[in-house]
Amino acid sequence: MPTVHETVYPRLKSVPSRRELADLYTPTEAELALADRSSKGDTAKLAFLVLLKTFQRLGYFITLRDVPRGIVEHIGHDCGMLIVPDTTEYDDSGTRRRHVKIIRQYLRVKSFDETGQVILSTVVRLAAERMEDLADIINVAIEELIRESFELPGFSTLHKEAKRGRAEVNRTLYGRVSDAIGTDGQSRIDLLLAEPGSESRKTRWDALKQDAKSPTLTHIRDLLERQRWLALERSPVALNALLPEVKLRQFALEAKSLDAARMLEMAPAKRYTLAATL
């Protein structure tokens, strides 16, 4: 599971530099005028500006209790407030809800609603057709939602949808490969994963996963013999015509990490696909 730190999902620095405070969190004249029109009193004005400037930085609304104190103080001092008011009660107030609507209208952004969910679902599935890493898929989704002027949902929403979309795309690919290799290819894979006979403690699957040994003459002969064996086991299906390169490599890596027992626990289409890629 990717963490928020592995993606481009925006976050606030706990201790922004002076340069960052000046560049990112200093209200413009137009924003100060909007705050004056939208708020009554210093506390409401400060809260409005903090909500506005942090949204501009993040693309989603954050509770003021989670905003680093340095940002709040910078905005308050920039407004000429010698003593920065306490905004503790603002997060649960009707004033905040009213401010959210004003900020959305001012910045021309849309709340993440059913339409945003449709866009998210669509873009993660398109991304998952050519990507495997969840962080990469999430990043594509973030960029598209921003381009479409939607607020960003919570990171968990992005992660769940990316994971769900990738799983759906991969299931389609598993079915495509499984059908392509046919019953003959599936039977060969079943034999690879079968329980070893009395003369051996290893399955043929173990032999398939074995890495090449040091380049001695004996080991090179063993390697050539193994290559001949693999040529007979291989299904005559061009997997690179059925799978994107990134999927082919990832599926093969996953297969190599699993023993025969774990492979047999999988749904058949996935099992045959992973085995075929390896």
mmCIF file of C-alpha atoms in Angstrom:
data_model
loop_
_atom_site.group_PDB
_atom_site.id
_atom_site.type_symbol
_atom_site.label_atom_id
_atom_site.label_comp_id
_atom_site.label_asym_id
_atom_site.label_seq_id
_atom_site.Cartn_x
_atom_site.Cartn_y
_atom_site.Cartn_z
ATOM 1 C CA MET A 1 0.000 0.000 0.000
ATOM 2 C CA PRO A 2 1.513 3.357 -0.999
ATOM 3 C CA THR A 3 1.656 6.097 1.605
ATOM 4 C CA VAL A 4 0.655 9.679 0.934
ATOM 5 C CA HIS A 5 4.362 10.579 0.961
ATOM 6 C CA GLU A 6 4.944 8.400 -2.111
ATOM 7 C CA THR A 7 2.446 10.355 -4.215
ATOM 8 C CA VAL A 8 1.939 13.969 -5.283
ATOM 9 C CA TYR A 9 -1.048 14.317 -2.936
ATOM 10 C CA PRO A 10 -0.524 17.825 -1.479
ATOM 11 C CA ARG A 11 0.301 18.250 2.193
ATOM 12 C CA LEU A 12 1.278 21.188 4.385
ATOM 13 C CA LYS A 13 4.761 21.427 5.784
ATOM 14 C CA SER A 14 4.733 21.483 9.560
ATOM 15 C CA VAL A 15 7.329 24.260 9.586
ATOM 16 C CA PRO A 16 7.268 26.255 6.329
ATOM 17 C CA SER A 17 10.173 28.566 5.612
ATOM 18 C CA ARG A 18 9.855 32.349 5.574
ATOM 19 C CA ARG A 19 10.102 32.304 1.796
ATOM 20 C CA GLU A 20 7.293 29.746 1.554
ATOM 21 C CA LEU A 21 5.126 31.760 3.925
ATOM 22 C CA ALA A 22 5.643 34.890 1.853
ATOM 23 C CA ASP A 23 5.172 33.185 -1.520
ATOM 24 C CA LEU A 24 2.321 30.810 -0.707
ATOM 25 C CA TYR A 25 0.361 32.248 2.186
ATOM 26 C CA THR A 26 0.357 36.021 1.731
ATOM 27 C CA PRO A 27 -3.157 37.221 0.775
ATOM 28 C CA THR A 28 -3.507 39.468 -2.262
ATOM 29 C CA GLU A 29 -5.437 42.754 -2.207
ATOM 30 C CA ALA A 30 -8.342 41.054 -3.964
ATOM 31 C CA GLU A 31 -8.369 38.239 -1.394
ATOM 32 C CA LEU A 32 -8.271 40.698 1.499
ATOM 33 C CA ALA A 33 -11.203 42.566 -0.013
ATOM 34 C CA LEU A 34 -13.113 39.296 -0.427
ATOM 35 C CA ALA A 35 -12.421 38.403 3.201
ATOM 36 C CA ASP A 36 -13.734 41.780 4.347
ATOM 37 C CA ARG A 37 -16.949 41.287 2.375
ATOM 38 C CA SER A 38 -17.415 37.705 3.556
ATOM 39 C CA SER A 39 -16.560 38.015 7.267
ATOM 40 C CA LYS A 40 -17.502 39.974 10.357
ATOM 41 C CA GLY A 41 -14.692 40.578 12.810
ATOM 42 C CA ASP A 42 -11.018 39.728 12.875
ATOM 43 C CA THR A 43 -11.490 36.098 13.891
ATOM 44 C CA ALA A 44 -13.787 35.257 10.989
ATOM 45 C CA LYS A 45 -11.608 37.223 8.558
ATOM 46 C CA LEU A 46 -8.471 35.406 9.663
ATOM 47 C CA ALA A 47 -10.198 32.029 9.469
ATOM 48 C CA PHE A 48 -11.493 32.798 5.968
ATOM 49 C CA LEU A 49 -8.042 33.737 4.710
ATOM 50 C CA VAL A 50 -6.385 30.692 6.273
ATOM 51 C CA LEU A 51 -9.021 28.454 4.676
ATOM 52 C CA LEU A 52 -8.562 30.174 1.314
ATOM 53 C CA LYS A 53 -4.754 30.127 1.240
ATOM 54 C CA THR A 54 -4.454 26.527 2.445
ATOM 55 C CA PHE A 55 -7.002 25.400 -0.141
ATOM 56 C CA GLN A 56 -4.990 27.117 -2.859
ATOM 57 C CA ARG A 57 -1.963 25.154 -1.695
ATOM 58 C CA LEU A 58 -3.683 21.792 -1.186
ATOM 59 C CA GLY A 59 -6.681 21.582 -3.483
ATOM 60 C CA TYR A 60 -8.910 20.459 -0.595
ATOM 61 C CA PHE A 61 -10.264 22.047 2.565
ATOM 62 C CA ILE A 62 -8.432 21.351 5.796
ATOM 63 C CA THR A 63 -9.596 21.989 9.345
ATOM 64 C CA LEU A 64 -7.908 24.997 10.895
ATOM 65 C CA ARG A 65 -6.846 22.940 13.889
ATOM 66 C CA ASP A 66 -4.572 21.016 11.524
ATOM 67 C CA VAL A 67 -2.953 24.115 10.013
ATOM 68 C CA PRO A 68 0.561 24.795 11.337
ATOM 69 C CA ARG A 69 0.570 27.759 13.706
ATOM 70 C CA GLY A 70 3.229 29.513 11.646
ATOM 71 C CA ILE A 71 0.874 29.817 8.676
ATOM 72 C CA VAL A 72 -1.960 31.205 10.818
ATOM 73 C CA GLU A 73 0.324 33.742 12.470
ATOM 74 C CA HIS A 74 1.831 34.837 9.146
ATOM 75 C CA ILE A 75 -1.606 35.527 7.655
ATOM 76 C CA GLY A 76 -2.781 37.265 10.831
ATOM 77 C CA HIS A 77 0.275 39.530 11.020
ATOM 78 C CA ASP A 78 -0.009 40.295 7.313
ATOM 79 C CA CYS A 79 -3.531 41.552 8.006
ATOM 80 C CA GLY A 80 -2.172 43.873 10.675
ATOM 81 C CA MET A 81 -3.288 41.804 13.658
ATOM 82 C CA LEU A 82 -0.858 42.274 16.519
ATOM 83 C CA ILE A 83 -2.560 39.512 18.495
ATOM 84 C CA VAL A 84 -3.682 36.573 16.347
ATOM 85 C CA PRO A 85 -7.228 35.529 17.355
ATOM 86 C CA ASP A 86 -8.127 32.025 18.493
ATOM 87 C CA THR A 87 -9.971 30.173 15.709
ATOM 88 C CA THR A 88 -10.666 26.971 17.673
ATOM 89 C CA GLU A 89 -14.452 27.096 17.279
ATOM 90 C CA TYR A 90 -14.407 27.915 13.569
ATOM 91 C CA ASP A 91 -14.111 24.346 12.222
ATOM 92 C CA ASP A 92 -17.568 23.289 13.452
ATOM 93 C CA SER A 93 -19.337 26.541 12.712
ATOM 94 C CA GLY A 94 -21.884 27.565 10.119
ATOM 95 C CA THR A 95 -19.501 30.387 9.217
ATOM 96 C CA ARG A 96 -16.973 27.881 7.899
ATOM 97 C CA ARG A 97 -19.615 26.164 5.768
ATOM 98 C CA ARG A 98 -20.617 29.530 4.316
ATOM 99 C CA HIS A 99 -16.984 30.406 3.671
ATOM 100 C CA VAL A 100 -16.401 27.108 1.856
ATOM 101 C CA LYS A 101 -19.139 27.959 -0.644
ATOM 102 C CA ILE A 102 -17.711 31.441 -1.200
ATOM 103 C CA ILE A 103 -14.197 30.100 -1.758
ATOM 104 C CA ARG A 104 -15.411 27.471 -4.220
ATOM 105 C CA GLN A 105 -17.198 30.137 -6.208
ATOM 106 C CA TYR A 106 -14.228 32.516 -6.069
ATOM 107 C CA LEU A 107 -11.719 29.879 -7.213
ATOM 108 C CA ARG A 108 -14.183 28.232 -9.618
ATOM 109 C CA VAL A 109 -13.693 24.764 -8.209
ATOM 110 C CA LYS A 110 -16.275 22.030 -7.808
ATOM 111 C CA SER A 111 -16.862 19.850 -4.800
ATOM 112 C CA PHE A 112 -15.976 16.192 -5.216
ATOM 113 C CA ASP A 113 -19.410 14.785 -6.033
ATOM 114 C CA GLU A 114 -20.825 11.942 -8.122
ATOM 115 C CA THR A 115 -19.419 13.503 -11.284
ATOM 116 C CA GLY A 116 -15.990 13.693 -9.692
ATOM 117 C CA GLN A 117 -16.306 10.059 -8.644
ATOM 118 C CA VAL A 118 -17.109 9.028 -12.215
ATOM 119 C CA ILE A 119 -14.048 10.891 -13.478
ATOM 120 C CA LEU A 120 -11.886 9.282 -10.784
ATOM 121 C CA SER A 121 -13.187 5.791 -11.573
ATOM 122 C CA THR A 122 -12.621 6.270 -15.282
ATOM 123 C CA VAL A 123 -9.128 7.737 -15.085
ATOM 124 C CA VAL A 124 -7.752 5.138 -12.649
ATOM 125 C CA ARG A 125 -8.887 2.327 -14.939
ATOM 126 C CA LEU A 126 -7.326 3.964 -17.976
ATOM 127 C CA ALA A 127 -4.103 4.478 -16.019
ATOM 128 C CA ALA A 128 -4.162 0.905 -14.694
ATOM 129 C CA GLU A 129 -4.122 -0.418 -18.269
ATOM 130 C CA ARG A 130 -0.572 0.899 -18.676
ATOM 131 C CA MET A 131 0.617 1.141 -15.069
ATOM 132 C CA GLU A 132 0.919 -1.285 -12.166
ATOM 133 C CA ASP A 133 2.243 0.830 -9.300
ATOM 134 C CA LEU A 134 -0.641 2.245 -7.226
ATOM 135 C CA ALA A 135 1.241 5.467 -6.463
ATOM 136 C CA ASP A 136 1.584 6.165 -10.196
ATOM 137 C CA ILE A 137 -2.115 5.502 -10.763
ATOM 138 C CA ILE A 138 -3.058 7.805 -7.873
ATOM 139 C CA ASN A 139 -0.837 10.558 -9.261
ATOM 140 C CA VAL A 140 -2.567 10.385 -12.638
ATOM 141 C CA ALA A 141 -5.935 10.629 -10.890
ATOM 142 C CA ILE A 142 -4.836 13.679 -8.879
ATOM 143 C CA GLU A 143 -3.629 15.474 -11.998
ATOM 144 C CA GLU A 144 -6.896 14.789 -13.840
ATOM 145 C CA LEU A 145 -9.131 15.938 -10.965
ATOM 146 C CA ILE A 146 -7.144 19.161 -10.696
ATOM 147 C CA ARG A 147 -7.372 19.666 -14.458
ATOM 148 C CA GLU A 148 -11.144 19.219 -14.238
ATOM 149 C CA SER A 149 -11.298 21.788 -11.373
ATOM 150 C CA PHE A 150 -12.502 19.355 -8.711
ATOM 151 C CA GLU A 151 -11.562 19.429 -5.071
ATOM 152 C CA LEU A 152 -9.385 16.499 -4.161
ATOM 153 C CA PRO A 153 -11.062 13.805 -2.059
ATOM 154 C CA GLY A 154 -9.314 12.246 0.912
ATOM 155 C CA PHE A 155 -6.239 10.168 0.161
ATOM 156 C CA SER A 156 -7.997 6.985 1.304
ATOM 157 C CA THR A 157 -10.674 7.552 -1.359
ATOM 158 C CA LEU A 158 -8.025 7.845 -4.064
ATOM 159 C CA HIS A 159 -6.183 4.778 -2.803
ATOM 160 C CA LYS A 160 -9.294 2.585 -2.591
ATOM 161 C CA GLU A 161 -10.456 3.544 -6.080
ATOM 162 C CA ALA A 162 -6.988 3.051 -7.571
ATOM 163 C CA LYS A 163 -6.739 -0.382 -5.956
ATOM 164 C CA ARG A 164 -10.242 -1.319 -7.105
ATOM 165 C CA GLY A 165 -9.625 -0.082 -10.637
ATOM 166 C CA ARG A 166 -6.294 -1.879 -10.963
ATOM 167 C CA ALA A 167 -7.872 -5.117 -9.733
ATOM 168 C CA GLU A 168 -10.649 -4.866 -12.342
ATOM 169 C CA VAL A 169 -8.209 -4.153 -15.162
ATOM 170 C CA ASN A 170 -5.930 -6.999 -14.099
ATOM 171 C CA ARG A 171 -8.835 -9.446 -13.890
ATOM 172 C CA THR A 172 -9.657 -8.590 -17.499
ATOM 173 C CA LEU A 173 -6.031 -9.201 -18.484
ATOM 174 C CA TYR A 174 -5.960 -12.504 -16.578
ATOM 175 C CA GLY A 175 -9.008 -13.692 -18.486
ATOM 176 C CA ARG A 176 -7.496 -12.593 -21.807
ATOM 177 C CA VAL A 177 -4.249 -14.501 -21.234
ATOM 178 C CA SER A 178 -5.941 -17.552 -19.760
ATOM 179 C CA ASP A 179 -8.217 -17.851 -22.781
ATOM 180 C CA ALA A 180 -5.338 -17.311 -25.186
ATOM 181 C CA ILE A 181 -3.119 -20.087 -23.809
ATOM 182 C CA GLY A 182 -6.051 -22.495 -24.004
ATOM 183 C CA THR A 183 -6.603 -25.828 -22.326
ATOM 184 C CA ASP A 184 -3.257 -27.202 -23.498
ATOM 185 C CA GLY A 185 -1.307 -24.351 -21.928
ATOM 186 C CA GLN A 186 -3.383 -24.549 -18.781
ATOM 187 C CA SER A 187 -2.734 -28.289 -18.480
ATOM 188 C CA ARG A 188 1.021 -27.725 -18.752
ATOM 189 C CA ILE A 189 0.878 -25.161 -15.971
ATOM 190 C CA ASP A 190 -1.164 -27.547 -13.826
ATOM 191 C CA LEU A 191 1.623 -30.115 -14.225
ATOM 192 C CA LEU A 192 4.241 -27.563 -13.209
ATOM 193 C CA LEU A 193 2.357 -26.926 -9.976
ATOM 194 C CA ALA A 194 1.505 -30.552 -9.218
ATOM 195 C CA GLU A 195 2.775 -32.241 -6.066
ATOM 196 C CA PRO A 196 6.303 -33.674 -6.521
ATOM 197 C CA GLY A 197 6.703 -37.410 -6.900
ATOM 198 C CA SER A 198 8.320 -39.665 -4.337
ATOM 199 C CA GLU A 199 11.752 -39.238 -5.930
ATOM 200 C CA SER A 200 11.813 -35.452 -5.531
ATOM 201 C CA ARG A 201 10.930 -32.959 -2.853
ATOM 202 C CA LYS A 202 10.592 -30.113 -5.338
ATOM 203 C CA THR A 203 7.887 -29.341 -7.844
ATOM 204 C CA ARG A 204 8.598 -28.524 -11.472
ATOM 205 C CA TRP A 205 7.505 -25.012 -10.502
ATOM 206 C CA ASP A 206 10.553 -24.807 -8.231
ATOM 207 C CA ALA A 207 12.743 -25.794 -11.143
ATOM 208 C CA LEU A 208 11.167 -23.096 -13.295
ATOM 209 C CA LYS A 209 12.010 -20.410 -10.752
ATOM 210 C CA GLN A 210 15.596 -21.544 -10.219
ATOM 211 C CA ASP A 211 18.191 -18.896 -11.077
ATOM 212 C CA ALA A 212 21.220 -19.633 -13.230
ATOM 213 C CA LYS A 213 24.272 -20.785 -11.298
ATOM 214 C CA SER A 214 27.898 -19.741 -11.691
ATOM 215 C CA PRO A 215 29.184 -19.997 -15.319
ATOM 216 C CA THR A 216 31.059 -23.278 -15.067
ATOM 217 C CA LEU A 217 30.963 -25.739 -17.973
ATOM 218 C CA THR A 218 28.648 -28.070 -16.058
ATOM 219 C CA HIS A 219 26.290 -25.285 -15.090
ATOM 220 C CA ILE A 220 26.182 -23.950 -18.647
ATOM 221 C CA ARG A 221 25.209 -27.425 -19.865
ATOM 222 C CA ASP A 222 22.498 -27.508 -17.187
ATOM 223 C CA LEU A 223 21.340 -24.087 -18.312
ATOM 224 C CA LEU A 224 21.092 -25.161 -21.957
ATOM 225 C CA GLU A 225 19.160 -28.246 -20.939
ATOM 226 C CA ARG A 226 16.822 -26.069 -18.890
ATOM 227 C CA GLN A 227 16.305 -23.760 -21.863
ATOM 228 C CA ARG A 228 15.329 -26.756 -24.014
ATOM 229 C CA TRP A 229 12.876 -27.843 -21.341
ATOM 230 C CA LEU A 230 11.380 -24.354 -21.110
ATOM 231 C CA ALA A 231 10.983 -24.206 -24.890
ATOM 232 C CA LEU A 232 8.807 -27.323 -24.689
ATOM 233 C CA GLU A 233 6.789 -26.014 -21.746
ATOM 234 C CA ARG A 234 6.206 -22.601 -23.245
ATOM 235 C CA SER A 235 2.819 -21.827 -24.756
ATOM 236 C CA PRO A 236 3.109 -20.506 -28.339
ATOM 237 C CA VAL A 237 1.273 -17.315 -27.410
ATOM 238 C CA ALA A 238 2.845 -13.892 -27.843
ATOM 239 C CA LEU A 239 2.133 -12.483 -24.399
ATOM 240 C CA ASN A 240 3.575 -9.099 -25.328
ATOM 241 C CA ALA A 241 0.641 -8.751 -27.726
ATOM 242 C CA LEU A 242 -1.794 -9.371 -24.867
ATOM 243 C CA LEU A 243 -0.114 -7.487 -22.025
ATOM 244 C CA PRO A 244 1.626 -4.121 -21.702
ATOM 245 C CA GLU A 245 5.321 -4.511 -20.938
ATOM 246 C CA VAL A 246 4.930 -3.184 -17.382
ATOM 247 C CA LYS A 247 2.215 -5.743 -16.629
ATOM 248 C CA LEU A 248 4.181 -8.599 -18.151
ATOM 249 C CA ARG A 249 7.212 -7.820 -16.015
ATOM 250 C CA GLN A 250 5.204 -7.239 -12.829
ATOM 251 C CA PHE A 251 3.172 -10.418 -13.206
ATOM 252 C CA ALA A 252 6.367 -12.415 -13.782
ATOM 253 C CA LEU A 253 7.989 -10.908 -10.683
ATOM 254 C CA GLU A 254 4.926 -11.749 -8.618
ATOM 255 C CA ALA A 255 4.929 -15.307 -9.922
ATOM 256 C CA LYS A 256 8.592 -15.784 -9.071
ATOM 257 C CA SER A 257 7.953 -14.731 -5.472
ATOM 258 C CA LEU A 258 5.285 -17.409 -4.916
ATOM 259 C CA ASP A 259 5.583 -21.119 -4.220
ATOM 260 C CA ALA A 260 3.337 -23.745 -5.786
ATOM 261 C CA ALA A 261 0.946 -23.815 -2.835
ATOM 262 C CA ARG A 262 0.335 -20.055 -3.023
ATOM 263 C CA MET A 263 -0.163 -20.246 -6.781
ATOM 264 C CA LEU A 264 -2.772 -22.977 -6.367
ATOM 265 C CA GLU A 265 -4.734 -20.774 -3.947
ATOM 266 C CA MET A 266 -5.296 -18.174 -6.690
ATOM 267 C CA ALA A 267 -8.239 -17.878 -9.033
ATOM 268 C CA PRO A 268 -7.396 -20.015 -12.091
ATOM 269 C CA ALA A 269 -7.208 -17.149 -14.610
ATOM 270 C CA LYS A 270 -4.706 -15.268 -12.459
ATOM 271 C CA ARG A 271 -2.684 -18.410 -11.762
ATOM 272 C CA TYR A 272 -2.368 -19.273 -15.448
ATOM 273 C CA THR A 273 -1.456 -15.694 -16.354
ATOM 274 C CA LEU A 274 1.270 -15.329 -13.727
ATOM 275 C CA ALA A 275 2.740 -18.723 -14.580
ATOM 276 C CA ALA A 276 2.699 -17.973 -18.315
ATOM 277 C CA THR A 277 4.489 -14.647 -17.871
ATOM 278 C CA LEU A 278 7.218 -16.252 -15.795
#
